[in-house]
PDB file of C-alpha atoms in Angstrom:
ATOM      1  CA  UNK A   1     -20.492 -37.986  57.209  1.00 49.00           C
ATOM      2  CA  UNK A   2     -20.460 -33.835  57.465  1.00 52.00           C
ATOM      3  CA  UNK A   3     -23.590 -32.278  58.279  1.00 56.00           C
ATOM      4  CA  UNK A   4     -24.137 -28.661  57.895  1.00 59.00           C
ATOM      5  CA  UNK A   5     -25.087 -27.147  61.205  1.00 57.00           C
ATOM      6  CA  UNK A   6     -28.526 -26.207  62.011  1.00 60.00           C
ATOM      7  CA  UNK A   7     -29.833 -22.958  61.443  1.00 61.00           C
ATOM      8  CA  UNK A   8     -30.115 -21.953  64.594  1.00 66.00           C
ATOM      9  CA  UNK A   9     -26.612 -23.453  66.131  1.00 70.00           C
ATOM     10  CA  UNK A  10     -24.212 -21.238  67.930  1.00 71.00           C
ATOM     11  CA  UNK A  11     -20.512 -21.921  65.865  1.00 73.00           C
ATOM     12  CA  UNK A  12     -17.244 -21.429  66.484  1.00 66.00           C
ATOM     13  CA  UNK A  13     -13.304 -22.470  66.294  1.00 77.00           C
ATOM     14  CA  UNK A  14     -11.772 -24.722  69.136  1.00 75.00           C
ATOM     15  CA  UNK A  15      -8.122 -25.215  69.696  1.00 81.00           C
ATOM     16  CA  UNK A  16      -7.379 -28.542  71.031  1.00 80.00           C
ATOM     17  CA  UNK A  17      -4.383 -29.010  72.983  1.00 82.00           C
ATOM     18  CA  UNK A  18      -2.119 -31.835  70.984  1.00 85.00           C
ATOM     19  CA  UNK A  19      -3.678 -35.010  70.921  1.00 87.00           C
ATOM     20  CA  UNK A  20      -7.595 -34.388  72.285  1.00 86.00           C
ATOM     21  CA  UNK A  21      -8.516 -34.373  68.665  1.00 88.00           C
ATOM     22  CA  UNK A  22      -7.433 -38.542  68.241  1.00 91.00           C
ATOM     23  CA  UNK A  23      -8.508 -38.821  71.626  1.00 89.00           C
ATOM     24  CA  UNK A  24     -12.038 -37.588  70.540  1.00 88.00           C
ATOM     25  CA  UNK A  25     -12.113 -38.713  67.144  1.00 92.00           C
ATOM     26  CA  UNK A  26     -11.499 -42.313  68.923  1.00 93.00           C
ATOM     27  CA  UNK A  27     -14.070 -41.830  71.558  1.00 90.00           C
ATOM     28  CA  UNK A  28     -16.556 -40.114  68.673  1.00 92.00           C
ATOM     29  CA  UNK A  29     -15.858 -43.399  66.556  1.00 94.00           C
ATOM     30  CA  UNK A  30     -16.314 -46.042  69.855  1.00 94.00           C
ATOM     31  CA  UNK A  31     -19.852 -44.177  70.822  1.00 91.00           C
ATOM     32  CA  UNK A  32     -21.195 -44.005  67.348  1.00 94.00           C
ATOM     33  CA  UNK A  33     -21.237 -39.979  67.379  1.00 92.00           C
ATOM     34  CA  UNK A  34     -19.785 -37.410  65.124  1.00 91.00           C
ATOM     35  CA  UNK A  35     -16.794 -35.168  66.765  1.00 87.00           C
ATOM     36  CA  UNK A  36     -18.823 -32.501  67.238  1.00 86.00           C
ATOM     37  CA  UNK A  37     -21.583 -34.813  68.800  1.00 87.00           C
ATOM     38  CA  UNK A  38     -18.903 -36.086  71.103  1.00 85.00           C
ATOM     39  CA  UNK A  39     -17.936 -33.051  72.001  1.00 82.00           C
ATOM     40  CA  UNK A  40     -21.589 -31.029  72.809  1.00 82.00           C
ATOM     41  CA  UNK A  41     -22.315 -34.725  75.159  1.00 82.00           C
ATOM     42  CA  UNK A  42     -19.418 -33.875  77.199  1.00 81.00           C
ATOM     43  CA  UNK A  43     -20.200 -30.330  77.263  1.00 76.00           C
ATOM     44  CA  UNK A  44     -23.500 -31.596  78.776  1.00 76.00           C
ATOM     45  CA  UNK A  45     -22.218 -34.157  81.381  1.00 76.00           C
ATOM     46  CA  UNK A  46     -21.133 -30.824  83.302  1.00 75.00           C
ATOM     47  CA  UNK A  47     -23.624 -28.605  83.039  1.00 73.00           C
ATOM     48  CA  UNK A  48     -21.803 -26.865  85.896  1.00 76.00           C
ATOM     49  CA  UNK A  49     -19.296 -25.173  83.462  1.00 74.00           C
ATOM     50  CA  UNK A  50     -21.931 -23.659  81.492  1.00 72.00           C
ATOM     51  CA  UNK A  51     -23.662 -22.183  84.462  1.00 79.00           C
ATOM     52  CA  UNK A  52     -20.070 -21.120  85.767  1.00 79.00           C
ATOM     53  CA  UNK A  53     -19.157 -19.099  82.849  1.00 76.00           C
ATOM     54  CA  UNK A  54     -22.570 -17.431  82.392  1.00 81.00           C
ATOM     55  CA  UNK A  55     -22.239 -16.627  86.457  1.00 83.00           C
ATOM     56  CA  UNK A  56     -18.784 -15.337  85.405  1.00 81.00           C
ATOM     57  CA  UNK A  57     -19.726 -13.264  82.592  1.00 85.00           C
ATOM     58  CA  UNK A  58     -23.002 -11.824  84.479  1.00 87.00           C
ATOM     59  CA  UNK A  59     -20.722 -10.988  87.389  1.00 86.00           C
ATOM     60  CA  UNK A  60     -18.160  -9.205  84.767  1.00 85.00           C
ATOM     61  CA  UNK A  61     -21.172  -7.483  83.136  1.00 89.00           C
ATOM     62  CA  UNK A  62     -22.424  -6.408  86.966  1.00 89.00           C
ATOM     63  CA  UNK A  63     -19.125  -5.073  88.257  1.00 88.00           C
ATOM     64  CA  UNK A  64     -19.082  -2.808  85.209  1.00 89.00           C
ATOM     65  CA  UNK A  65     -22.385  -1.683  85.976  1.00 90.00           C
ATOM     66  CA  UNK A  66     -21.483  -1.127  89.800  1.00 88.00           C
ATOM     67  CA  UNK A  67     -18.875   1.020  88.472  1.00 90.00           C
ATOM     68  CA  UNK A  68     -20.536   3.184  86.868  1.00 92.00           C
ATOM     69  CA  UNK A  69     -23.436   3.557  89.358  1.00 90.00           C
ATOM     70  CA  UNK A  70     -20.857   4.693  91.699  1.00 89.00           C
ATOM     71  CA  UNK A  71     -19.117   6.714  89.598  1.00 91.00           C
ATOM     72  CA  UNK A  72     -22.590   8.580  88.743  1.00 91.00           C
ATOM     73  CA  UNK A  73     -23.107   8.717  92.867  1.00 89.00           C
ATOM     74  CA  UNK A  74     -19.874  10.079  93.168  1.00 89.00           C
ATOM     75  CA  UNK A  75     -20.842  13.140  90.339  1.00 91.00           C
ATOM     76  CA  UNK A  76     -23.841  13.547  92.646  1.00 89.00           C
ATOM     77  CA  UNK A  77     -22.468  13.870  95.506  1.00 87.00           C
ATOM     78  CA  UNK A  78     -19.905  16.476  94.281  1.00 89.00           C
ATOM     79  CA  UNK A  79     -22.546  18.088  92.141  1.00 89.00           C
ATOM     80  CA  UNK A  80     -24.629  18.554  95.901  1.00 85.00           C
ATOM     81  CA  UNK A  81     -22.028  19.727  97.214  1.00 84.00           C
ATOM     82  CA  UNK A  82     -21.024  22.680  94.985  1.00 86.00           C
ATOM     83  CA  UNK A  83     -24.648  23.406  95.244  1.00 82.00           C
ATOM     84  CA  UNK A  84     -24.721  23.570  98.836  1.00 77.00           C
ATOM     85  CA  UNK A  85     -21.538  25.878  98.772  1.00 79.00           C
ATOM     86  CA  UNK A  86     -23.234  28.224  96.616  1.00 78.00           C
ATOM     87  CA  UNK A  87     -26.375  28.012  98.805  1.00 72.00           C
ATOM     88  CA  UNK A  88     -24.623  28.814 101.442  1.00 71.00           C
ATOM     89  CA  UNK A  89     -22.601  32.301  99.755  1.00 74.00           C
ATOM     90  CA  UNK A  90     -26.638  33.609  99.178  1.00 71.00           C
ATOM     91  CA  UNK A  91     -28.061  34.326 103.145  1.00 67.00           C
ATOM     92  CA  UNK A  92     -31.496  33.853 102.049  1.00 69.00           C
ATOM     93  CA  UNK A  93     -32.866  30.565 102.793  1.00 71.00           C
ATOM     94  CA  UNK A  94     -29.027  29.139 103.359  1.00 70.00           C
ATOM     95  CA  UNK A  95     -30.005  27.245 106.678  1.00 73.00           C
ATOM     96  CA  UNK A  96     -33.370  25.260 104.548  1.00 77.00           C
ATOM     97  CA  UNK A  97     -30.410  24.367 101.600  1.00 75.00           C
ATOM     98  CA  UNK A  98     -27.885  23.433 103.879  1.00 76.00           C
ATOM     99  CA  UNK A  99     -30.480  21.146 105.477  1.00 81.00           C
ATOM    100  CA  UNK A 100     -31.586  19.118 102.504  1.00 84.00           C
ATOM    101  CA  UNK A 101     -27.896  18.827 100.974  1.00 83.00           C
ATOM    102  CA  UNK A 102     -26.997  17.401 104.110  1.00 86.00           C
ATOM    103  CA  UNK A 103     -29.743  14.641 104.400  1.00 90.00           C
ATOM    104  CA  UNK A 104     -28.541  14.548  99.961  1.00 88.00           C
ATOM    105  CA  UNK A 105     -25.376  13.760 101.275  1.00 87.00           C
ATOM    106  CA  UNK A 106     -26.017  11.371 103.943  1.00 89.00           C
ATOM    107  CA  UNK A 107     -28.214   9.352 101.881  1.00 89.00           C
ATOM    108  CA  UNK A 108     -25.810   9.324  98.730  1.00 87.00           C
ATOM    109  CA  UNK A 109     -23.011   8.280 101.176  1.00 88.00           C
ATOM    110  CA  UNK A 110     -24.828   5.500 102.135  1.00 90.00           C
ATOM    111  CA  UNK A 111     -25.352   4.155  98.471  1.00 87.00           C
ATOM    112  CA  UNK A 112     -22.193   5.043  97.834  1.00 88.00           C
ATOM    113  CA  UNK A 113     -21.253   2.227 100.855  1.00 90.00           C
ATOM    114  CA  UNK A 114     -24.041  -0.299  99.746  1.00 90.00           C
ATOM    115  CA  UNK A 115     -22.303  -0.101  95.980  1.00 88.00           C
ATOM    116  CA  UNK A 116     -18.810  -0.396  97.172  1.00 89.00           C
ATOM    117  CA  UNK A 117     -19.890  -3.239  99.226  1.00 90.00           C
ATOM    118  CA  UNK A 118     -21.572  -5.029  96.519  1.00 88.00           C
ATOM    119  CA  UNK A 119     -18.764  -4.568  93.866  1.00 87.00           C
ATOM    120  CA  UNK A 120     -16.776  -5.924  96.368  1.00 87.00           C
ATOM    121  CA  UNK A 121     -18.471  -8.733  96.909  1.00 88.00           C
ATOM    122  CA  UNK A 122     -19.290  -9.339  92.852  1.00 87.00           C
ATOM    123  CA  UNK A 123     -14.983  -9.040  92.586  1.00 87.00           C
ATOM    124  CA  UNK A 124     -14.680 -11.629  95.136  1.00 87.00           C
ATOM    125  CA  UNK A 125     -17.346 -13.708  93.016  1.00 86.00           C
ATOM    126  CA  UNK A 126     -15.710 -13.113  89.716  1.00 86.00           C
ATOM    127  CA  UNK A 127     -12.247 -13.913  91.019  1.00 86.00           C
ATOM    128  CA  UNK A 128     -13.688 -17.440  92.398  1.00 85.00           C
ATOM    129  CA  UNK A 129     -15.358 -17.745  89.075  1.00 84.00           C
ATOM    130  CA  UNK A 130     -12.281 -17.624  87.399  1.00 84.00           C
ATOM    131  CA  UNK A 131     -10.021 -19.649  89.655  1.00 85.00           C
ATOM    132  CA  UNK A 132     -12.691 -22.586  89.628  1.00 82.00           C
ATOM    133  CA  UNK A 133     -12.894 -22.510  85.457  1.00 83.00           C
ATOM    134  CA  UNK A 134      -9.054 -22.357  85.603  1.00 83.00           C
ATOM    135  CA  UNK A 135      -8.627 -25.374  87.471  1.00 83.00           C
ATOM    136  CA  UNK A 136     -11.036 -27.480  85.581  1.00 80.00           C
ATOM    137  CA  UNK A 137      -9.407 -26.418  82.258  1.00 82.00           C
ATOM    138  CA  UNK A 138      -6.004 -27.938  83.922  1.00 83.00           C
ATOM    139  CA  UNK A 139      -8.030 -31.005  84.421  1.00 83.00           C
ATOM    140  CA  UNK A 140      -9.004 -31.361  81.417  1.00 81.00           C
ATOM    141  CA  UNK A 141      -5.620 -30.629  79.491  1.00 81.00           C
ATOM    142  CA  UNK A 142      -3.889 -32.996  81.775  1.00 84.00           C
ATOM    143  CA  UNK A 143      -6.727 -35.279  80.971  1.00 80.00           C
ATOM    144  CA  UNK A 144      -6.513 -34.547  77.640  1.00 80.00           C
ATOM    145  CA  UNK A 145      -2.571 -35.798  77.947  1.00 81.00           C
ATOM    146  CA  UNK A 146      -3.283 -39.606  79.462  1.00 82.00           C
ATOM    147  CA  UNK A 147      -3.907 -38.354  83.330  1.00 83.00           C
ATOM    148  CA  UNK A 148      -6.872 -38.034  83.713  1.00 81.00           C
ATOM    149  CA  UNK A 149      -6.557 -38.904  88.136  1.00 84.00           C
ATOM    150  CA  UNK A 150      -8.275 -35.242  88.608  1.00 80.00           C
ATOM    151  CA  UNK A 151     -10.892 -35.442  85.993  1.00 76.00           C
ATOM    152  CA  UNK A 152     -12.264 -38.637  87.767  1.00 78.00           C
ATOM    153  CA  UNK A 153     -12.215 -37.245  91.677  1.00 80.00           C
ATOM    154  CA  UNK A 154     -14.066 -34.090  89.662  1.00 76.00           C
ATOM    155  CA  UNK A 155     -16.796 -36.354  88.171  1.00 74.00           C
ATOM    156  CA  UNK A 156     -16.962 -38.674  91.249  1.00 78.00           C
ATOM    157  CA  UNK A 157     -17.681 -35.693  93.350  1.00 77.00           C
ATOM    158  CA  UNK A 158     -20.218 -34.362  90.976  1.00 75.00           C
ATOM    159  CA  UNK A 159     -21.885 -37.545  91.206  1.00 76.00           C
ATOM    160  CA  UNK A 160     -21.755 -37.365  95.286  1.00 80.00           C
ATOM    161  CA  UNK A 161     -22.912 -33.513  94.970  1.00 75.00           C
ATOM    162  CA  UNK A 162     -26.024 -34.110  92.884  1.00 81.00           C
ATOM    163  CA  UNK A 163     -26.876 -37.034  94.985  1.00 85.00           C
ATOM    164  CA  UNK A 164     -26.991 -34.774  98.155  1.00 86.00           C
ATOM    165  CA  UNK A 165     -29.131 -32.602  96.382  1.00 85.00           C
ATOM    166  CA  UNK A 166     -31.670 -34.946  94.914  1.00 88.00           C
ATOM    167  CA  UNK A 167     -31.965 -36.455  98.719  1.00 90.00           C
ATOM    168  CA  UNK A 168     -32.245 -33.024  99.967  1.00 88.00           C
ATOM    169  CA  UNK A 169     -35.194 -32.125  97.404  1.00 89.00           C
ATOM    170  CA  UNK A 170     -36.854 -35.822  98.627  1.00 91.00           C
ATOM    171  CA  UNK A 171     -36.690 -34.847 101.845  1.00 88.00           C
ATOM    172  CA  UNK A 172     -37.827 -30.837 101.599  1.00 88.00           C
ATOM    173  CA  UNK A 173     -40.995 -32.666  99.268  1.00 87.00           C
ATOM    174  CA  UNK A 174     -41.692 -35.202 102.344  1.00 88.00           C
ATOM    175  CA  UNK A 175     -41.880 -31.933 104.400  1.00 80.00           C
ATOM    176  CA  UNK A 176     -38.429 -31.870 106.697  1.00 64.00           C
ATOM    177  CA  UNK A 177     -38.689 -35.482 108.526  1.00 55.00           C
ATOM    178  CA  UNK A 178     -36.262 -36.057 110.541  1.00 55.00           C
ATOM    179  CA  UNK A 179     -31.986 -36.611 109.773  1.00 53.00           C
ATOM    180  CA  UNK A 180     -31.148 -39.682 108.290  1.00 49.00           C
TER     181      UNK A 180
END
């Protein structure tokens, strides 16, 4: 039964490491689904990894961005600078120019510390990012080949995690109250 996709479905090739495609062609069969039916319901059992890899690609997207703001700042600052030195070769009104490139400078030095701190931060985010969606596509290879010990501690604990948060929204709607 081969359906042509909808018109408005996002498509594209997937390698399968050797074996996932029996394994989901036998799972596919068992729940009554097409392969790629199969495939899109466990996408959506971890909605986590979709989130993940947007967060990842935003935080890619935002580094870049960082960059180049600093790299801009950094053209500023140097472009105040050579200003101020030829301000400061003309005697007329050198002390008023020197003034105002030096509150220019102070202020661009301090973006230039807020950006570096961010892109640091956004690297350390990015790294994480990757680590965490490297480790779950381990899981799910060695799933993929019969052990799936991993897969099952990962879904367990997702199970635990959105649990804690579905108590914690109760209790923030029933206005605090006290620990359980």
């Amino acid at each position: 039964m081969t359906k042509k996709p909808g018109r408005g479905s996002e498509q594209f090739m997937v390698r399968l490491p050797d074996g996932m495609r029996e394994a989901l062609k036998a799972d596919a069969e068992a729940s009554g689904r097409s392969m790629n039916a199969e495939i899109v319901a466990r996408l959506e059992e971890h909605p986590g990894l979709l989130r993940m890899a947007q967060q990842l690609q935003y935080c890619s997207m935002e580094r870049v961005r960082l960059e180049q703001e600093l790299a801009d700042t950094k053209r500023y600052l140097t472009d105040a600078v050579n200003e101020l030195q030829r301000a400061l070769a003309a005697p007329d009104g050198a002390a008023e120019a020197l003034a105002r490139k030096d509150q220019q400078i102070a202020e661009l030095e301090r973006l230039v510390a807020i950006l570096q701190e961010q892109s640091s931060k956004l690297s350390a985010a990015c790294d994480l990012y990757a680590r965490t969606l490297d480790i779950f596509e381990r899981t799910l290879n060695e799933a993929a080949e019969g052990d799936d010990t991993k897969l099952k501690r990962f879904v367990e604990g997702s199970k635990i995690a959105r649990e804690e948060e579905r108590l914690a929204r109760e209790k923030e709607k029933r206005g605090g109250g006290d620990d359980e």
